[in-house]
Coordinates of C-alpha atoms and ligand atoms in Angstrom, one line a residue:
Chain Z
M1 CA -58.6 -26.9 25.8
T2 CA -56.8 -25.3 22.8
N3 CA -54.3 -28.1 22.4
N4 CA -57.4 -30.1 21.6
I5 CA -57.5 -28.3 18.3
L6 CA -55.7 -29.8 15.3
L7 CA -56.5 -27.2 12.7
Q8 CA -57.4 -23.6 12.9
L9 CA -58.3 -21.1 10.1
N10 CA -58.1 -17.6 11.3
N11 CA -60.0 -15.2 9.2
I12 CA -58.4 -16.2 5.9
S13 CA -58.9 -14.6 2.5
V14 CA -58.1 -16.4 -0.7
V15 CA -57.5 -14.7 -4.0
Y16 CA -57.2 -16.4 -7.4
S17 CA -55.0 -14.8 -10.1
D18 CA -54.3 -11.8 -7.9
V19 CA -57.8 -10.4 -8.6
I20 CA -60.6 -12.9 -7.9
Q21 CA -61.4 -12.9 -4.2
V22 CA -63.2 -16.1 -3.3
L23 CA -62.8 -16.5 0.5
K24 CA -63.6 -13.4 2.5
G25 CA -62.4 -14.0 6.1
V26 CA -63.2 -17.7 6.8
S27 CA -62.5 -18.9 10.4
L28 CA -63.0 -22.4 11.6
A29 CA -61.5 -24.8 14.1
V30 CA -61.3 -28.5 13.8
K31 CA -60.8 -30.6 17.0
K32 CA -58.7 -33.7 17.1
N33 CA -60.5 -36.9 16.1
H34 CA -63.6 -35.0 15.0
I35 CA -65.5 -35.2 11.8
V36 CA -66.3 -31.6 10.8
S37 CA -68.7 -31.0 8.0
L38 CA -68.5 -28.0 5.6
L39 CA -71.7 -27.4 3.9
G40 CA -72.8 -24.8 1.3
S41 CA -74.3 -24.4 -2.1
N42 CA -72.4 -24.4 -5.4
G43 CA -69.6 -21.9 -5.6
A44 CA -69.7 -21.1 -1.9
G45 CA -66.0 -21.7 -1.6
K46 CA -65.8 -25.1 0.0
T47 CA -63.3 -26.6 -2.3
T48 CA -61.2 -23.4 -2.2
T49 CA -61.2 -23.7 1.6
L50 CA -59.9 -27.3 1.4
K51 CA -57.2 -26.3 -1.2
A52 CA -56.1 -23.5 1.0
I53 CA -55.4 -26.0 3.8
S54 CA -53.8 -28.6 1.6
G55 CA -51.6 -26.2 -0.4
L56 CA -53.2 -27.1 -3.7
L57 CA -54.2 -23.4 -4.3
K58 CA -50.7 -22.7 -5.6
P59 CA -50.9 -24.7 -8.9
E60 CA -54.2 -22.9 -9.6
N61 CA -52.6 -19.6 -9.1
G62 CA -54.5 -19.0 -5.8
K63 CA -53.1 -17.5 -2.6
V64 CA -54.1 -17.0 1.0
T65 CA -53.7 -13.2 1.2
E66 CA -54.8 -12.6 4.7
G67 CA -55.2 -14.6 7.9
S68 CA -53.4 -17.7 9.1
I69 CA -53.9 -21.4 9.0
V70 CA -52.5 -23.1 12.0
Y71 CA -52.0 -26.9 12.0
D72 CA -50.7 -28.7 15.0
G73 CA -49.1 -25.4 16.2
M74 CA -47.5 -24.5 12.9
S75 CA -48.4 -21.9 10.3
I76 CA -49.0 -23.6 7.0
Q77 CA -50.7 -21.1 4.8
N78 CA -49.2 -20.9 1.4
S79 CA -46.8 -23.8 2.0
A80 CA -46.1 -26.2 -0.9
P81 CA -48.3 -29.3 -1.1
E82 CA -45.2 -31.5 -0.8
T83 CA -44.6 -30.0 2.6
I84 CA -48.2 -30.0 3.9
T85 CA -48.8 -33.6 2.9
R86 CA -45.7 -34.7 4.8
Q87 CA -47.2 -33.1 7.9
G88 CA -50.1 -35.5 7.5
I89 CA -52.8 -33.6 5.7
I90 CA -54.2 -35.3 2.6
Q91 CA -57.0 -34.1 0.4
V92 CA -59.2 -36.3 -1.6
L93 CA -60.2 -34.2 -4.6
E94 CA -63.6 -33.4 -5.8
G95 CA -64.8 -35.6 -8.7
R96 CA -62.5 -38.5 -7.8
Q97 CA -59.6 -38.2 -10.2
P98 CA -58.0 -41.6 -10.3
F99 CA -54.8 -42.3 -12.2
K100 CA -56.7 -43.8 -15.2
Y101 CA -53.8 -45.7 -16.8
L102 CA -52.6 -47.2 -13.5
T103 CA -54.1 -50.3 -12.0
I104 CA -56.0 -50.1 -8.7
E105 CA -53.0 -51.4 -6.8
E106 CA -50.6 -48.9 -8.5
N107 CA -53.0 -46.1 -7.7
L108 CA -52.8 -47.1 -4.0
R109 CA -49.1 -47.3 -4.1
V110 CA -48.9 -43.6 -5.2
G111 CA -50.5 -43.0 -1.7
T112 CA -47.0 -43.9 -0.2
A113 CA -45.4 -40.9 -1.8
T114 CA -45.0 -39.1 1.5
R115 CA -42.9 -42.0 2.9
W116 CA -41.8 -44.1 -0.1
T117 CA -38.9 -45.9 1.5
R118 CA -41.2 -47.8 3.9
P119 CA -42.9 -51.1 2.9
Y120 CA -46.4 -50.7 1.6
K121 CA -47.9 -54.2 1.6
K122 CA -49.4 -54.0 5.1
D123 CA -51.0 -50.6 4.2
I124 CA -52.6 -52.1 1.1
E125 CA -54.1 -54.8 3.2
M126 CA -55.4 -52.2 5.6
V127 CA -57.0 -50.3 2.7
Y128 CA -58.6 -53.6 1.4
S129 CA -60.0 -54.2 4.9
Y130 CA -62.0 -51.0 4.5
F131 CA -62.8 -51.4 0.9
P132 CA -63.1 -55.1 0.1
A133 CA -64.7 -54.3 -3.2
L134 CA -61.3 -53.2 -4.5
V135 CA -59.7 -56.6 -4.0
T136 CA -61.1 -58.3 -7.0
R137 CA -60.3 -55.2 -9.1
R138 CA -56.7 -54.8 -7.9
K139 CA -55.2 -55.5 -11.4
A140 CA -57.7 -53.5 -13.3
L141 CA -56.9 -50.1 -14.8
A142 CA -58.6 -47.5 -12.8
G143 CA -60.0 -45.9 -15.9
Y144 CA -62.4 -48.7 -16.3
C145 CA -63.8 -48.8 -12.8
S146 CA -67.2 -47.7 -11.7
G147 CA -67.9 -44.5 -9.8
G148 CA -68.4 -46.3 -6.5
E149 CA -65.2 -48.2 -6.9
L150 CA -63.3 -45.1 -7.8
Q151 CA -64.6 -43.3 -4.7
M152 CA -63.3 -46.1 -2.7
L153 CA -60.0 -46.1 -4.6
V154 CA -59.3 -42.4 -4.0
M155 CA -60.2 -42.6 -0.4
G156 CA -58.0 -45.8 0.0
R157 CA -55.2 -44.0 -1.8
A158 CA -55.3 -41.2 0.7
L159 CA -55.4 -43.7 3.6
M160 CA -52.1 -45.2 2.4
A161 CA -50.5 -42.0 3.6
H162 CA -51.8 -42.5 7.1
P163 CA -53.2 -38.9 7.3
R164 CA -53.8 -37.3 10.5
L165 CA -56.2 -34.9 8.8
L166 CA -58.2 -36.1 5.9
L167 CA -60.0 -33.6 3.6
L168 CA -62.9 -35.1 1.7
D169 CA -64.4 -33.1 -1.1
E170 CA -67.9 -34.3 -1.9
P171 CA -67.4 -38.1 -1.6
S172 CA -71.1 -38.8 -2.4
L173 CA -71.2 -36.9 -5.6
G174 CA -73.0 -38.8 -8.3
L175 CA -73.2 -42.1 -6.4
A176 CA -76.3 -44.4 -5.9
P177 CA -77.9 -44.0 -2.5
L178 CA -76.8 -47.4 -1.2
V179 CA -73.2 -46.7 -2.2
V180 CA -73.4 -43.3 -0.5
K181 CA -74.5 -45.0 2.7
E182 CA -71.7 -47.4 2.5
I183 CA -69.1 -44.7 1.9
F184 CA -70.4 -42.7 4.9
R185 CA -70.3 -45.8 7.1
I186 CA -66.7 -46.3 6.1
I187 CA -65.8 -42.6 6.7
K188 CA -67.1 -43.0 10.2
R189 CA -65.1 -46.2 10.7
I190 CA -61.9 -44.6 9.5
N191 CA -62.5 -41.7 11.9
K192 CA -62.9 -44.1 14.8
E193 CA -60.4 -46.8 14.1
Q194 CA -57.6 -44.8 12.4
E195 CA -58.2 -41.8 14.7
T196 CA -58.2 -39.6 11.6
T197 CA -59.6 -36.2 11.9
I198 CA -61.8 -35.4 8.9
I199 CA -63.2 -32.4 7.2
L200 CA -66.1 -33.4 5.1
V201 CA -67.4 -31.2 2.4
E202 CA -70.8 -32.2 1.2
Q203 CA -73.9 -31.3 -0.7
N204 CA -75.6 -34.2 1.0
A205 CA -76.1 -32.3 4.2
N206 CA -78.4 -34.9 5.7
M207 CA -75.9 -37.7 5.5
A208 CA -73.0 -35.5 6.4
L209 CA -74.6 -34.2 9.5
Q210 CA -75.5 -37.7 10.6
I211 CA -71.8 -38.7 10.9
A212 CA -70.2 -35.3 11.7
H213 CA -69.6 -33.9 15.2
Y214 CA -69.6 -30.3 14.2
G215 CA -70.6 -28.3 11.1
Y216 CA -70.1 -25.1 9.3
V217 CA -72.2 -23.5 6.6
M218 CA -70.6 -21.4 3.9
E219 CA -72.1 -18.8 1.6
N220 CA -70.3 -16.6 -0.8
G221 CA -66.9 -17.1 0.7
K222 CA -68.0 -16.7 4.3
I223 CA -69.0 -18.9 7.1
V224 CA -72.6 -18.0 7.9
M225 CA -73.5 -20.5 10.5
E226 CA -71.8 -23.1 12.7
G227 CA -72.7 -25.5 15.4
K228 CA -72.9 -29.0 16.7
A229 CA -74.1 -31.4 14.0
K230 CA -77.2 -32.3 15.8
D231 CA -78.1 -28.7 16.4
L232 CA -77.5 -27.8 12.8
K233 CA -79.8 -30.6 11.7
E234 CA -82.6 -29.1 13.7
N235 CA -81.9 -25.5 12.5
P236 CA -84.8 -24.3 10.4
D237 CA -82.5 -22.5 7.9
V238 CA -80.4 -25.5 7.4
K239 CA -83.4 -27.7 7.1
E240 CA -84.9 -25.5 4.5
F241 CA -81.9 -24.8 2.3
Y242 CA -79.8 -27.9 2.7
L243 CA -82.0 -30.7 3.9
G244 CA -84.8 -29.9 1.5
V245 CA -87.4 -29.9 4.2
G246 CA -89.7 -26.9 3.8
A247 CA -90.6 -25.0 7.0
G248 CA -94.1 -26.0 8.2
G249 CA -94.4 -28.8 5.7
M250 CA -94.9 -26.3 2.9
A251 CA -93.1 -26.8 -0.4
R252 CA -89.9 -24.8 -0.3
S253 CA -89.8 -21.7 -2.5
Y254 CA -87.0 -19.2 -2.8
R255 CA -89.6 -16.6 -3.8
D256 CA -91.1 -17.0 -0.4
V257 CA -90.6 -13.7 1.4
K258 CA -89.7 -15.3 4.7
S259 CA -86.9 -17.5 3.3
Y260 CA -85.7 -14.7 1.2
R261 CA -85.2 -12.6 4.3
R262 CA -83.5 -15.5 6.0
R263 CA -81.1 -16.0 3.1
K264 CA -80.3 -12.3 3.2
R265 CA -79.3 -12.4 6.8
W266 CA -76.6 -14.9 5.9
L267 CA -75.0 -12.7 3.3
Chain G
M1 CA -31.2 -70.3 -56.8
A2 CA -28.0 -68.8 -55.6
C3 CA -29.4 -65.5 -56.5
K4 CA -32.5 -66.1 -54.4
G5 CA -30.4 -67.2 -51.5
A6 CA -28.4 -64.0 -51.7
N7 CA -31.6 -62.0 -51.8
M8 CA -32.8 -63.6 -48.7
E9 CA -29.5 -62.9 -47.0
F10 CA -29.5 -59.3 -48.1
F11 CA -33.0 -59.0 -46.7
L12 CA -32.1 -60.6 -43.4
Q13 CA -29.1 -58.4 -43.2
L14 CA -31.1 -55.3 -43.7
L15 CA -33.7 -56.6 -41.2
V16 CA -31.1 -57.0 -38.5
N17 CA -29.5 -53.6 -39.1
G18 CA -32.8 -51.9 -39.2
L19 CA -34.0 -53.6 -36.0
S20 CA -30.9 -52.6 -34.1
V21 CA -30.8 -49.0 -35.4
G22 CA -34.6 -48.8 -34.8
L23 CA -34.2 -50.0 -31.2
L24 CA -31.8 -47.2 -30.7
Y25 CA -34.1 -44.6 -32.1
G26 CA -36.9 -46.0 -30.0
L27 CA -34.8 -45.8 -26.8
S28 CA -33.8 -42.2 -27.4
A29 CA -37.4 -41.4 -28.2
L30 CA -38.4 -42.9 -24.9
G31 CA -36.5 -40.1 -23.2
F32 CA -38.4 -37.5 -25.3
V33 CA -41.7 -39.1 -24.6
M34 CA -41.0 -39.2 -20.8
I35 CA -40.5 -35.5 -20.7
F36 CA -43.5 -34.9 -22.7
K37 CA -45.7 -37.1 -20.6
S38 CA -44.6 -35.7 -17.3
S39 CA -44.5 -32.1 -18.1
S40 CA -46.1 -31.7 -21.6
V41 CA -42.8 -30.1 -22.8
L42 CA -41.6 -30.9 -26.3
N43 CA -37.9 -31.0 -26.0
F44 CA -36.3 -29.5 -29.1
A45 CA -32.9 -29.9 -27.7
H46 CA -33.2 -33.7 -27.9
G47 CA -30.7 -34.1 -30.8
E48 CA -28.2 -32.0 -28.9
L49 CA -28.5 -34.3 -25.9
L50 CA -27.5 -37.2 -28.2
T51 CA -24.6 -35.2 -29.5
I52 CA -23.4 -34.3 -26.0
G53 CA -23.3 -38.0 -25.1
A54 CA -21.4 -38.9 -28.2
F55 CA -18.8 -36.2 -27.7
L56 CA -18.4 -36.7 -23.9
F57 CA -17.5 -40.3 -24.8
L58 CA -15.1 -39.2 -27.4
V59 CA -13.4 -36.9 -25.0
L60 CA -13.1 -39.6 -22.4
V61 CA -11.9 -42.3 -24.8
T62 CA -9.5 -40.4 -27.1
W63 CA -8.3 -37.5 -24.9
A64 CA -8.5 -38.9 -21.4
R65 CA -7.8 -42.4 -22.7
L66 CA -10.0 -44.1 -20.1
P67 CA -10.9 -47.7 -20.4
I68 CA -14.0 -48.1 -22.6
P69 CA -16.4 -49.6 -20.0
F70 CA -15.4 -46.9 -17.6
A71 CA -15.8 -44.1 -20.2
F72 CA -19.2 -45.5 -21.1
L73 CA -20.3 -45.5 -17.5
I74 CA -19.0 -41.9 -16.8
T75 CA -20.7 -40.7 -20.0
L76 CA -24.0 -42.1 -18.8
I77 CA -23.6 -40.6 -15.3
G78 CA -22.5 -37.3 -16.9
C79 CA -25.5 -37.2 -19.1
F80 CA -27.9 -38.1 -16.3
T81 CA -26.4 -35.3 -14.2
L82 CA -26.6 -32.9 -17.1
G83 CA -30.3 -33.6 -17.4
F84 CA -30.8 -32.8 -13.8
I85 CA -28.9 -29.6 -14.1
V86 CA -30.7 -28.4 -17.2
E87 CA -34.1 -29.0 -15.5
R88 CA -33.0 -27.1 -12.4
L89 CA -31.4 -24.2 -14.1
F90 CA -33.5 -23.6 -17.2
L91 CA -36.8 -25.5 -16.9
R92 CA -37.8 -25.1 -13.3
P93 CA -37.9 -21.3 -13.2
L94 CA -40.5 -21.6 -16.0
I95 CA -42.9 -23.9 -14.2
G96 CA -46.3 -22.3 -14.3
E97 CA -45.5 -20.2 -17.3
S98 CA -47.2 -20.8 -20.6
L99 CA -45.9 -23.9 -22.3
I100 CA -44.9 -22.1 -25.5
Y101 CA -42.2 -20.3 -23.5
V102 CA -40.9 -23.5 -22.2
I103 CA -40.8 -25.0 -25.6
M104 CA -39.1 -22.0 -27.0
L105 CA -36.6 -22.3 -24.2
T106 CA -35.7 -25.8 -25.4
V107 CA -35.1 -24.4 -28.9
G108 CA -32.8 -21.9 -27.3
L109 CA -31.0 -24.6 -25.4
A110 CA -30.6 -26.6 -28.6
S111 CA -28.7 -23.7 -30.3
M112 CA -26.7 -23.0 -27.2
F113 CA -25.5 -26.6 -26.9
K114 CA -24.9 -26.9 -30.6
G115 CA -22.9 -23.6 -30.6
L116 CA -20.8 -24.8 -27.7
L117 CA -20.1 -28.2 -29.3
L118 CA -19.2 -26.6 -32.6
F119 CA -17.0 -24.2 -30.7
V120 CA -15.1 -26.9 -29.0
F121 CA -15.1 -29.7 -31.6
G122 CA -15.7 -27.9 -34.9
G123 CA -17.9 -29.3 -37.6
N124 CA -15.6 -32.2 -38.6
L125 CA -16.0 -35.8 -38.4
H126 CA -14.4 -37.4 -35.4
T127 CA -14.1 -41.2 -34.8
Y128 CA -13.7 -43.4 -31.9
P129 CA -10.9 -45.9 -31.9
D130 CA -12.0 -49.3 -33.0
F131 CA -12.6 -51.0 -29.7
L132 CA -15.4 -53.5 -30.2
P133 CA -13.9 -56.9 -30.4
E134 CA -14.6 -58.7 -33.8
G135 CA -15.7 -61.7 -31.7
L136 CA -18.9 -59.8 -30.9
A137 CA -20.0 -60.1 -34.6
I138 CA -22.5 -62.7 -35.5
H139 CA -22.0 -64.9 -38.6
F140 CA -25.1 -66.7 -39.6
G141 CA -24.7 -68.4 -42.8
A142 CA -23.7 -65.5 -45.1
I143 CA -25.3 -63.0 -42.9
Y144 CA -22.8 -60.9 -41.1
V145 CA -23.9 -58.7 -38.2
P146 CA -21.1 -56.2 -37.4
P147 CA -20.1 -56.0 -33.7
V148 CA -21.6 -52.5 -33.3
Y149 CA -25.0 -53.7 -34.2
V150 CA -24.8 -56.6 -31.9
A151 CA -23.5 -54.4 -29.1
S152 CA -26.2 -51.8 -29.7
S153 CA -28.9 -54.4 -29.7
I154 CA -27.7 -56.0 -26.4
I155 CA -27.4 -52.5 -24.8
G156 CA -30.8 -51.5 -26.2
I157 CA -32.5 -54.6 -24.9
I158 CA -30.9 -54.3 -21.5
F159 CA -32.0 -50.7 -21.1
L160 CA -35.5 -51.5 -22.3
L161 CA -35.9 -54.3 -19.7
L162 CA -34.4 -52.0 -17.0
F163 CA -36.8 -49.2 -17.8
G164 CA -39.7 -51.5 -18.1
L165 CA -39.1 -52.9 -14.6
F166 CA -38.4 -49.4 -13.3
F167 CA -41.7 -48.0 -14.5
K168 CA -43.8 -51.0 -13.7
Y169 CA -42.6 -51.7 -10.2
S170 CA -40.3 -49.1 -8.6
P171 CA -42.0 -46.4 -6.5
Q172 CA -40.3 -43.6 -8.4
G173 CA -41.4 -45.2 -11.7
I174 CA -45.0 -45.4 -10.4
Y175 CA -44.8 -41.8 -9.2
M176 CA -43.6 -40.7 -12.6
R177 CA -46.5 -42.4 -14.3
S178 CA -49.0 -40.9 -11.8
V179 CA -47.7 -37.4 -12.6
A180 CA -48.1 -38.1 -16.3
D181 CA -51.6 -39.3 -15.6
N182 CA -53.0 -36.6 -13.3
Q183 CA -50.7 -33.9 -11.9
T184 CA -53.2 -32.5 -9.4
A185 CA -54.0 -35.8 -7.9
S186 CA -50.3 -36.6 -7.6
L187 CA -49.7 -33.3 -5.8
S188 CA -52.6 -34.1 -3.5
L189 CA -50.9 -37.3 -2.4
G190 CA -47.5 -35.6 -1.8
V191 CA -45.7 -36.7 -4.9
H192 CA -42.7 -34.4 -5.5
V193 CA -43.8 -33.3 -9.0
K194 CA -40.7 -31.1 -9.6
K195 CA -38.5 -34.1 -8.7
V196 CA -40.3 -36.1 -11.2
F197 CA -39.7 -33.5 -13.9
A198 CA -36.1 -33.4 -12.9
L199 CA -35.8 -37.2 -13.0
S200 CA -37.5 -37.4 -16.5
W201 CA -35.0 -34.9 -17.8
A202 CA -32.1 -36.9 -16.3
I203 CA -33.3 -40.2 -17.7
A204 CA -34.0 -38.6 -21.1
A205 CA -30.5 -37.2 -21.2
L206 CA -29.1 -40.6 -20.2
V207 CA -30.8 -42.6 -22.9
A208 CA -30.1 -39.9 -25.4
G209 CA -26.4 -39.9 -24.5
M210 CA -26.4 -43.7 -24.8
S211 CA -27.9 -43.5 -28.3
G212 CA -25.4 -40.8 -29.2
I213 CA -22.5 -43.1 -28.3
V214 CA -23.8 -46.0 -30.4
L215 CA -24.5 -43.7 -33.3
G216 CA -21.0 -42.4 -33.0
I217 CA -19.7 -45.8 -33.1
I218 CA -21.7 -46.6 -36.3
N219 CA -21.2 -43.4 -38.2
G220 CA -18.5 -41.4 -36.4
T221 CA -19.3 -38.3 -34.5
N222 CA -20.1 -35.0 -36.2
V223 CA -22.1 -32.3 -34.4
H224 CA -24.4 -31.6 -37.3
E225 CA -25.0 -35.2 -38.2
I226 CA -25.8 -36.6 -34.8
S227 CA -28.1 -33.7 -33.8
A228 CA -29.9 -34.2 -37.1
I229 CA -30.4 -37.9 -36.3
G230 CA -31.7 -36.8 -32.9
L231 CA -34.5 -34.9 -34.7
K232 CA -35.7 -38.2 -36.1
V233 CA -37.3 -38.5 -32.7
F234 CA -40.2 -36.5 -34.2
P235 CA -41.3 -39.0 -36.9
V236 CA -40.6 -41.7 -34.2
V237 CA -42.8 -40.3 -31.5
I238 CA -45.5 -39.0 -33.9
L239 CA -45.7 -42.5 -35.4
G240 CA -45.8 -44.2 -32.0
G241 CA -48.0 -41.7 -30.4
L242 CA -46.5 -38.8 -28.4
D243 CA -47.6 -40.1 -25.1
S244 CA -46.9 -43.8 -25.4
I245 CA -43.6 -45.3 -24.2
G246 CA -44.2 -48.6 -25.8
G247 CA -45.2 -46.7 -28.9
A248 CA -41.9 -44.9 -28.9
I249 CA -40.0 -48.1 -29.0
I250 CA -42.1 -49.6 -31.8
G251 CA -42.2 -46.3 -33.7
G252 CA -38.4 -46.3 -33.5
I253 CA -38.1 -49.8 -34.8
I254 CA -40.5 -49.1 -37.7
I255 CA -38.5 -46.0 -38.7
G256 CA -35.2 -47.8 -38.4
L257 CA -36.6 -50.7 -40.6
L258 CA -38.1 -48.3 -43.2
E259 CA -34.8 -46.5 -43.4
T260 CA -32.5 -49.4 -43.9
F261 CA -34.9 -51.1 -46.4
T262 CA -35.3 -48.0 -48.4
G263 CA -31.6 -47.5 -48.4
G264 CA -30.9 -51.1 -49.3
Y265 CA -33.6 -51.7 -52.0
I266 CA -34.6 -48.3 -53.4
S267 CA -31.8 -45.8 -53.0
P268 CA -29.6 -44.6 -50.2
S269 CA -30.4 -41.1 -51.0
L270 CA -34.1 -41.7 -50.3
R271 CA -33.5 -43.4 -46.9
D272 CA -34.1 -40.1 -45.0
V273 CA -37.2 -39.2 -47.0
I274 CA -39.4 -42.4 -47.3
P275 CA -39.9 -42.7 -43.5
Y276 CA -41.6 -39.2 -43.6
I277 CA -43.8 -40.1 -46.5
V278 CA -45.0 -43.3 -44.8
L279 CA -45.5 -41.3 -41.7
V280 CA -47.8 -39.0 -43.4
F281 CA -49.9 -41.9 -44.7
I282 CA -50.1 -43.5 -41.2
L283 CA -51.1 -40.3 -39.7
L284 CA -53.9 -39.9 -42.2
V285 CA -55.3 -43.2 -41.0
K286 CA -54.4 -42.9 -37.3
P287 CA -54.1 -39.3 -36.2
Y288 CA -53.0 -40.1 -32.7
G289 CA -50.1 -42.3 -34.0
L290 CA -50.2 -46.1 -33.8
F291 CA -50.2 -46.3 -30.1
G292 CA -51.3 -42.9 -28.9
L293 CA -53.5 -43.1 -25.9
V294 CA -57.1 -42.9 -26.7
E295 CA -58.6 -41.1 -23.7
I296 CA -60.4 -43.4 -21.4
E297 CA -63.8 -41.7 -21.3
R298 CA -65.6 -43.8 -18.7
V299 CA -64.9 -41.6 -15.7
Ligands
LIG301 N1 -58.8 -21.5 -10.2 C1 -59.8 -20.6 -10.0 N2 -59.7 -19.3 -10.6 C2 -60.6 -18.4 -10.4 N3 -61.8 -18.6 -9.8 C3 -62.0 -19.8 -9.2 C4 -61.0 -20.8 -9.3 N4 -61.4 -21.9 -8.6 C5 -62.6 -21.6 -8.1 N5 -63.0 -20.3 -8.5 C6 -64.2 -19.6 -8.1 O1 -64.3 -19.6 -6.7 C7 -65.6 -19.8 -6.3 C8 -65.8 -20.9 -5.3 O2 -65.4 -22.1 -5.9 P1 -65.3 -23.5 -5.1 O3 -64.9 -24.5 -6.0 O4 -64.4 -23.2 -3.9 O5 -66.8 -23.7 -4.6 P2 -67.4 -24.9 -4.0 O6 -68.1 -24.5 -2.8 O7 -66.5 -26.1 -3.9 O8 -68.6 -25.3 -5.1 P3 -69.1 -26.7 -5.6 O9 -70.1 -27.1 -4.6 O10 -69.8 -26.4 -6.9 O11 -67.9 -27.6 -5.7 C9 -66.5 -20.0 -7.6 O12 -67.1 -18.8 -7.9 C10 -65.4 -20.3 -8.6 O13 -65.8 -19.9 -9.8
LIG302 MG1 -66.3 -27.8 -4.7

């Protein structure tokens, strides 16, 4: 049963600049080939959790001070990103972040950094099969592409590395509803066809829980709730705070005593 | 009439000299720009890298008496390796520290290298034996292009093409550009950012060393003089835009032309001043330099 688990966070704490504690004992487990969604409001620590996994805390002067991160049987907490990416963990950063002065195709080629001696043409074709919209823009500078194209680009760039574990940080941020739908459909396809395990951080809880197998909810640097995606979707707290559906059809109000109490229980 | 023809020839002569010297400035500035683009470090030891190249070549040619092409190749390899070592020993421990420390470190490196060179070679002028065949010279009517300018132009153009291809198509070249563009995103994809820093120092030292050799052939090698010429990299890159590789080349050519024309038409004593005056005027109009990247603001 346990060898079914690809990634496990055991009670990790993360501190920035030696003083700012952001994660306070986060534990979660990600099964192979699953999509696991990580929900939570702004500043809850979702991005920090992903960076702890991918090793990108280091350049920001952050550190896992307690607990362990076990990936495929190895402890990887505080390893360098160059090492972690070569184990097959690739993070797609929040806010897209293309290489603006590189063309779409050059951007994709950077995705081969973990295995640069091997040919890349086939991988580019594979990426285009998921994101056909990129084909016509292949020679364009990424700096001049639309938000939707860029989201496809940064996801495609990550796919070039053939990740076993893909960390997606708010892929739907700032995109039109139709594009969001398309992106989520592709995430699901990647998960199925490439057998890529995915951790999906989202504000759009509704969409995320539709494609996820399992979900976690974070508040203030802690996991406050977890469960199967379809159970979470039915959970009244999640409904109220993340799906924007007020309990009993009433307009949601944070001043409402009941929801206030519910919120408190999570902290 | 005859006078007019002579004028024209003089002009063309200056043009050719200016272009080939300028190309050299541009190439050496390319190394400087690469370091700046990948790691935001201004390398104040740039002039010393040129000097090291020039003197390494001197040692190999006059003391070790190696054949010229061999000495040239070994100098380039030596400079490339030196760049790697400098990054490894001095720069890498400072990654993550405030940039001002790193820049001060390069100032320190500059005095260290200069001191060592002066210690070994003294402040005198040394010259290479005359080895470029006179056949390399170009006679075009009354225009005479000395062999050294022909050679430096050929070498310059070859290197330019090689670097162009390297940055445009090779994986390492693309990774280097990606790091210059967005370091965090490069890290997230597994680019070895430290290796990219090391490689940019190595390439910078290599092109600087090559420029040093050619300058040594033109003017002879003198520690003070070559390291001072190396400092011309500042007007060149400021003119071209600190972060533009193409701009470095064009900035170099412009400075080279300004210098030779000033020297030829106005006064040789002004040749080192006029470029800076023009520079100030250009910067008044275009503060990012002629080719400085204007941030793409769409995203
Ligand atoms: N480099 C840093 N140094 C200090 N504090 C940081 C740093 N990065 C993030 N934080 C703090 O950590 C907390 C969690 O940030 P994080 O980015 O992980 O939240 P998030 O859940 O991803 O939020 P959002 O939904 O807004 O992206 C915030 O309070 C933030 O201010
Ligand atoms: Mg975030």
